[in-house]
Amino acid sequence: AASDVYKRQVFMVTVTLGSTGITVNKNGFGALPIQRISKEDAVYLLRKARQRGIDFFDTARAYSDSEEKLGAAFGGNWEGIYVASKTAAKTPEDLWEDLRTSLQNLQADHIDIYQLHNPDFCPKPGDGSGLYEALLEAKAKGLIRHIGITNHRLKVAQEAIESGLYETLQFPFSYLSSEKELSLVEGCKKANMGFIAMKALAGGLIRNASAAYAWQAQYDNVLPIWGVQREWELDAFLACVDTPVSMTEDLHGVIQNDRAELAGDFCRGCGYCMPCPAGILISDCARMALMRRRAPSKDWYTPTWQANMERITQCLHCNQCSAKCPYGLDTPQLLVRNLEDYRMGLKNG
């Protein structure tokens, strides 16, 4: 009932996204994974999340039918709900086309935060791309409320903060992150810029929802968005809505153990290592072990993906990828381990 939702919201932990003034539950719903389930199941999960107090939903034009499923769940009744979407457009014309499609799919008259989706540079007025000017026009027309940017590149993210042009930054941030990511969080806070934490479960590496939530709770300007595909995943974070989790000695121990075991091998998928002179799809293949466990394995065992993974054997060992990795990963070795894991998974079905 509506009164039950209200009672939960009174006591829940919230976060304000910088100068946007948007204040929401400190549990955002990442809607990338719902593209992998049926519309009926997606609508059920989305509505359950809303009924239990989650009021921020993040999607993208690139997430196949994710926007349509959000529209099916909330179209015509977006009151009290904030939605963020993204465009990977490289021209103003494509941006406008993406925006029109997103609004239609969402069954909404505006998008609360419209984000440039992982551009390889920081768009600015007068840079010749026309992208930022298109965003300003869309905002002036009331089609979007706030302008954001997402990225996997530290340099682009830092430039976005320093530019003062963007109201939110979405960047990978979890307890496996380094001081470099933490500096972005601190930079956003100083700039009164909202910080949205993608990959808060480190692409599936982090398994303990309470530990992930408690760690994120230490940063009062960060909104983590949890990728949800299954009801038990949603329930884990709803438990944190009902009873916000604080850091304990046990959870701290979980985090320290995970950091020791996983942090050095975690590929963020930023793409700095690309292109590969041997044609290896590094930013996908180096994360294959994670992706196989996050999505149904059969999706990654197609003949095309088998060929992509076997291309790892053609590595030239030029170490260009390692030299360009901002996280200092031994990328060739990481690729080999992912190939071994992949072959074992393929063998075992």
Coordinates of C-alpha atoms in Angstrom, one line a residue:
A1 CA 0.0 0.0 0.0
A2 CA 1.0 3.6 -0.5
S3 CA 1.1 4.2 3.2
D4 CA 3.6 1.3 3.6
V5 CA 5.9 2.8 1.0
Y6 CA 5.7 6.1 2.8
K7 CA 6.6 4.6 6.2
R8 CA 9.6 2.9 4.7
Q9 CA 10.8 6.1 3.0
V10 CA 10.6 8.1 6.2
F11 CA 13.4 6.0 7.7
M12 CA 15.4 5.0 4.7
V13 CA 18.9 6.4 3.9
T14 CA 18.9 8.9 1.1
V15 CA 21.4 10.7 -1.1
T16 CA 21.2 14.0 -2.9
L17 CA 22.8 14.1 -6.4
G18 CA 24.7 17.4 -6.1
S19 CA 23.2 20.5 -7.7
T20 CA 20.4 18.5 -9.2
G21 CA 18.6 18.6 -5.9
I22 CA 17.4 15.0 -6.7
T23 CA 17.1 13.2 -3.3
V24 CA 16.5 9.4 -3.6
N25 CA 16.9 6.2 -1.8
K26 CA 20.6 5.2 -1.5
N27 CA 19.8 2.1 -3.5
G28 CA 19.4 2.7 -7.2
F29 CA 18.1 0.1 -9.7
G30 CA 20.5 -0.6 -12.5
A31 CA 18.3 -1.7 -15.4
L32 CA 20.9 -3.2 -17.7
P33 CA 20.3 -6.8 -16.7
I34 CA 16.5 -6.7 -17.2
Q35 CA 17.1 -6.9 -20.9
R36 CA 17.9 -10.5 -20.3
I37 CA 14.6 -11.5 -18.8
S38 CA 11.0 -11.5 -20.0
K39 CA 8.9 -8.3 -20.0
E40 CA 6.5 -9.9 -17.4
D41 CA 9.4 -10.8 -15.0
A42 CA 11.0 -7.4 -15.5
V43 CA 7.8 -5.5 -14.8
Y44 CA 7.3 -7.5 -11.7
L45 CA 10.8 -6.7 -10.4
L46 CA 10.6 -3.0 -11.2
R47 CA 7.3 -2.6 -9.5
K48 CA 8.4 -4.6 -6.5
A49 CA 11.5 -2.4 -6.2
R50 CA 9.3 0.8 -6.3
Q51 CA 6.8 -0.6 -3.8
R52 CA 9.6 -1.3 -1.4
G53 CA 11.1 2.3 -1.6
I54 CA 13.5 2.3 -4.5
D55 CA 12.9 5.4 -6.6
F56 CA 15.8 5.8 -8.9
F57 CA 16.1 3.7 -12.1
D58 CA 19.0 3.9 -14.5
T59 CA 18.8 2.6 -18.1
A60 CA 20.2 3.4 -21.6
R61 CA 19.3 3.5 -25.2
A62 CA 22.0 0.8 -25.7
Y63 CA 20.3 -1.7 -23.3
S64 CA 18.1 -3.2 -26.0
D65 CA 14.5 -3.3 -24.5
S66 CA 15.4 -2.1 -21.0
E67 CA 13.7 1.2 -21.6
E68 CA 10.6 -0.4 -23.0
K69 CA 10.3 -2.6 -19.9
L70 CA 10.6 0.4 -17.6
G71 CA 7.8 2.1 -19.7
A72 CA 5.6 -1.0 -19.3
A73 CA 6.1 -0.9 -15.5
F74 CA 5.7 2.8 -14.9
G75 CA 4.5 4.5 -18.1
G76 CA 1.8 7.0 -17.2
N77 CA 2.7 6.9 -13.5
W78 CA 6.2 8.3 -13.0
E79 CA 5.2 10.3 -10.0
G80 CA 7.8 10.0 -7.3
I81 CA 10.2 8.1 -9.6
Y82 CA 13.4 9.4 -11.1
V83 CA 14.7 7.9 -14.3
A84 CA 18.1 8.3 -15.9
S85 CA 19.0 7.2 -19.4
K86 CA 21.9 7.5 -21.8
T87 CA 22.9 8.1 -25.4
A88 CA 26.0 7.0 -27.1
A89 CA 25.3 9.3 -30.0
K90 CA 28.3 10.9 -31.8
T91 CA 26.3 13.5 -33.6
P92 CA 23.4 15.9 -32.6
E93 CA 21.1 14.2 -35.1
D94 CA 21.7 10.8 -33.5
L95 CA 21.3 12.3 -30.0
W96 CA 17.9 13.7 -30.9
E97 CA 16.8 10.4 -32.4
D98 CA 17.9 8.5 -29.3
L99 CA 16.1 11.0 -27.1
R100 CA 12.9 10.7 -29.0
T101 CA 13.1 6.9 -28.9
S102 CA 13.9 6.8 -25.2
L103 CA 10.9 9.1 -24.3
Q104 CA 8.6 6.9 -26.4
N105 CA 9.9 3.7 -24.9
L106 CA 9.7 5.0 -21.3
Q107 CA 6.2 6.5 -22.0
A108 CA 7.5 9.7 -20.3
D109 CA 7.4 13.4 -21.2
H110 CA 10.9 14.0 -19.9
I111 CA 14.0 12.2 -18.6
D112 CA 15.3 13.3 -15.2
I113 CA 19.0 12.8 -15.9
Y114 CA 20.2 12.3 -19.5
Q115 CA 23.7 11.1 -19.8
L116 CA 26.3 10.9 -22.5
H117 CA 27.2 7.2 -22.6
N118 CA 30.9 6.6 -22.1
P119 CA 32.3 9.1 -24.7
D120 CA 36.0 8.9 -25.4
F121 CA 36.3 12.6 -24.8
C122 CA 34.5 15.2 -22.7
P123 CA 32.0 17.1 -24.9
K124 CA 32.0 20.8 -24.4
P125 CA 30.3 23.8 -26.1
G126 CA 32.2 24.9 -29.2
D127 CA 34.2 21.6 -29.6
G128 CA 32.7 21.0 -33.0
S129 CA 30.7 17.9 -32.0
G130 CA 27.5 19.8 -31.2
L131 CA 26.6 17.2 -28.6
Y132 CA 26.6 19.5 -25.6
E133 CA 24.7 22.2 -27.5
A134 CA 22.0 19.6 -28.3
L135 CA 21.8 18.6 -24.6
L136 CA 21.3 22.3 -23.7
E137 CA 18.5 22.6 -26.2
A138 CA 16.8 19.5 -25.0
K139 CA 17.0 20.8 -21.4
A140 CA 15.6 24.2 -22.5
K141 CA 12.7 22.4 -24.1
G142 CA 12.0 20.5 -20.9
L143 CA 12.7 17.1 -22.5
I144 CA 15.5 16.4 -20.0
R145 CA 16.0 17.9 -16.6
H146 CA 19.7 17.4 -15.9
I147 CA 22.8 16.7 -17.9
G148 CA 25.1 13.9 -16.9
I149 CA 28.0 11.8 -18.3
T150 CA 29.1 8.3 -17.8
N151 CA 32.6 6.9 -18.3
H152 CA 35.2 4.3 -17.7
R153 CA 38.2 6.6 -18.4
L154 CA 39.7 8.4 -15.4
K155 CA 41.0 11.2 -17.6
V156 CA 37.6 11.9 -19.2
A157 CA 35.8 11.7 -15.8
Q158 CA 38.3 14.2 -14.2
E159 CA 37.9 16.6 -17.1
A160 CA 34.1 16.4 -16.8
I161 CA 34.3 17.3 -13.1
E162 CA 36.7 20.2 -13.8
S163 CA 34.5 21.5 -16.7
G164 CA 31.6 22.4 -14.5
L165 CA 29.3 21.4 -17.4
Y166 CA 27.8 18.2 -16.0
E167 CA 25.5 17.7 -13.1
T168 CA 26.2 14.1 -12.5
L169 CA 29.1 11.6 -13.2
Q170 CA 28.5 7.9 -13.4
F171 CA 31.7 5.8 -13.0
P172 CA 32.6 2.3 -11.7
F173 CA 33.0 2.4 -7.9
S174 CA 33.0 -0.5 -5.5
Y175 CA 35.1 -1.6 -2.6
L176 CA 37.5 -3.1 -5.1
S177 CA 38.2 0.4 -6.5
S178 CA 41.5 2.3 -6.0
E179 CA 42.4 5.7 -4.7
K180 CA 42.0 7.0 -8.2
E181 CA 38.3 6.4 -8.2
L182 CA 38.0 7.7 -4.7
S183 CA 39.5 10.9 -5.9
L184 CA 36.7 11.3 -8.4
V185 CA 34.1 10.9 -5.6
E186 CA 35.8 13.5 -3.6
G187 CA 36.1 15.8 -6.6
C188 CA 32.4 15.5 -7.3
K189 CA 31.6 16.4 -3.7
K190 CA 33.7 19.5 -3.9
A191 CA 32.1 20.5 -7.2
N192 CA 28.6 19.8 -5.9
M193 CA 28.2 17.2 -8.7
G194 CA 26.2 14.0 -8.2
F195 CA 28.1 10.7 -8.3
I196 CA 26.4 7.6 -9.5
A197 CA 28.3 4.4 -8.8
M198 CA 28.0 1.9 -11.6
K199 CA 29.4 -1.6 -11.2
A200 CA 28.9 -1.4 -7.4
L201 CA 29.2 -5.2 -7.4
A202 CA 32.3 -5.0 -9.5
G203 CA 30.7 -6.7 -12.5
G204 CA 29.6 -9.7 -10.4
L205 CA 32.8 -10.2 -8.4
I206 CA 31.3 -8.9 -5.2
R207 CA 28.8 -11.5 -3.8
N208 CA 28.0 -10.0 -0.4
A209 CA 25.2 -7.4 -0.8
S210 CA 25.5 -6.2 2.8
A211 CA 29.2 -5.6 2.5
A212 CA 28.8 -3.7 -0.7
Y213 CA 26.0 -1.6 0.7
A214 CA 27.8 -0.8 4.0
W215 CA 30.9 0.2 2.1
Q216 CA 29.0 2.6 -0.2
A217 CA 27.1 4.0 2.8
Q218 CA 30.4 5.6 4.0
Y219 CA 30.2 8.1 1.1
D220 CA 27.2 10.4 1.6
N221 CA 27.3 11.8 -2.0
V222 CA 27.4 8.5 -3.8
L223 CA 24.3 6.7 -5.3
P224 CA 25.1 3.1 -6.0
I225 CA 23.0 1.4 -8.7
W226 CA 22.6 -2.3 -8.4
G227 CA 22.2 -4.4 -11.5
V228 CA 19.2 -6.6 -10.9
Q229 CA 18.1 -9.6 -12.9
R230 CA 16.7 -12.0 -10.4
E231 CA 14.3 -11.6 -7.5
W232 CA 16.7 -12.9 -4.9
E233 CA 19.2 -10.2 -6.0
L234 CA 16.6 -7.5 -5.5
D235 CA 15.6 -8.9 -2.1
A236 CA 19.2 -8.6 -0.9
F237 CA 19.2 -4.9 -1.5
L238 CA 15.6 -4.4 -0.4
A239 CA 16.8 -5.7 3.0
C240 CA 19.2 -2.8 3.1
V241 CA 16.4 -0.4 2.4
D242 CA 14.3 -1.8 5.2
T243 CA 17.2 -2.0 7.7
P244 CA 20.2 0.1 6.5
V245 CA 23.4 -1.7 7.0
S246 CA 26.4 -0.2 8.9
M247 CA 30.0 -1.3 8.6
T248 CA 30.8 -4.1 11.1
E249 CA 34.0 -5.9 11.9
D250 CA 32.7 -9.0 10.1
L251 CA 31.8 -7.0 6.9
H252 CA 35.1 -5.2 7.1
G253 CA 36.7 -8.7 7.1
V254 CA 34.7 -9.7 4.0
I255 CA 35.9 -6.6 2.2
Q256 CA 39.5 -7.1 3.1
N257 CA 39.4 -10.7 2.0
D258 CA 37.8 -9.8 -1.3
R259 CA 40.3 -7.1 -1.9
A260 CA 43.2 -9.4 -1.3
E261 CA 41.8 -12.1 -3.6
L262 CA 40.2 -10.1 -6.4
A263 CA 41.3 -6.4 -6.7
G264 CA 44.4 -7.0 -8.7
D265 CA 42.7 -9.1 -11.3
F266 CA 39.6 -6.9 -11.8
C267 CA 39.3 -5.5 -15.4
R268 CA 37.0 -2.4 -15.3
G269 CA 36.3 -2.6 -19.0
C270 CA 37.4 1.0 -19.6
G271 CA 38.7 0.2 -23.1
Y272 CA 42.0 2.1 -22.7
C273 CA 43.8 -1.1 -23.9
M274 CA 42.0 -1.1 -27.3
P275 CA 42.6 -1.5 -30.2
C276 CA 44.6 -4.7 -30.0
P277 CA 47.1 -5.2 -32.9
A278 CA 46.2 -8.9 -32.9
G279 CA 42.4 -8.1 -33.1
I280 CA 41.6 -9.5 -29.6
L281 CA 38.5 -7.9 -28.0
I282 CA 40.4 -7.3 -24.8
S283 CA 37.9 -5.3 -22.8
D284 CA 35.3 -8.1 -23.3
C285 CA 37.6 -11.2 -23.2
A286 CA 39.5 -10.0 -20.1
R287 CA 36.1 -9.9 -18.2
M288 CA 34.6 -13.1 -19.7
A289 CA 34.7 -15.0 -16.4
L290 CA 32.6 -12.2 -14.9
M291 CA 30.2 -11.9 -17.8
R292 CA 29.6 -15.7 -18.0
R293 CA 28.5 -15.7 -14.3
R294 CA 26.4 -12.5 -14.6
A295 CA 24.4 -13.6 -17.6
P296 CA 23.3 -17.0 -18.8
S297 CA 26.4 -18.9 -19.9
K298 CA 24.8 -19.9 -23.2
D299 CA 24.9 -16.3 -24.3
W300 CA 28.7 -16.4 -24.2
Y301 CA 29.1 -19.8 -25.8
T302 CA 28.0 -19.0 -29.3
P303 CA 30.4 -19.9 -32.2
T304 CA 31.2 -16.1 -32.5
W305 CA 32.2 -15.8 -28.9
Q306 CA 34.2 -19.0 -29.0
A307 CA 36.2 -17.6 -31.9
N308 CA 36.7 -14.3 -30.1
M309 CA 38.0 -16.1 -27.1
E310 CA 40.3 -18.4 -29.0
R311 CA 41.9 -15.3 -30.7
I312 CA 43.6 -14.8 -27.4
T313 CA 46.1 -17.5 -28.5
Q314 CA 47.2 -15.1 -31.2
C315 CA 48.5 -12.6 -28.6
L316 CA 51.7 -10.9 -29.8
H317 CA 52.9 -10.2 -26.3
C318 CA 53.7 -6.7 -27.3
N319 CA 52.4 -5.5 -23.9
Q320 CA 50.8 -2.4 -25.4
C321 CA 47.6 -3.3 -23.5
S322 CA 49.4 -3.5 -20.1
A323 CA 51.3 -0.2 -20.8
K324 CA 48.0 1.6 -21.5
C325 CA 46.0 0.1 -18.5
P326 CA 45.4 2.8 -16.0
Y327 CA 45.0 0.2 -13.3
G328 CA 48.4 -1.5 -13.9
L329 CA 46.9 -4.9 -14.8
D330 CA 49.0 -7.7 -16.4
T331 CA 46.4 -7.9 -19.2
P332 CA 48.0 -10.7 -21.3
Q333 CA 48.1 -12.9 -18.2
L334 CA 44.5 -12.0 -17.4
L335 CA 43.4 -12.9 -20.9
V336 CA 45.1 -16.3 -20.6
R337 CA 43.4 -17.0 -17.3
N338 CA 40.0 -16.0 -18.8
L339 CA 40.6 -18.3 -21.7
E340 CA 41.4 -21.2 -19.5
D341 CA 38.3 -20.5 -17.4
Y342 CA 36.2 -20.2 -20.6
R343 CA 37.4 -23.5 -22.0
M344 CA 36.7 -25.3 -18.7
G345 CA 33.2 -23.8 -18.6
L346 CA 32.6 -24.9 -22.2
K347 CA 33.8 -28.4 -21.5
N348 CA 31.6 -28.7 -18.4
G349 CA 28.5 -27.3 -20.2

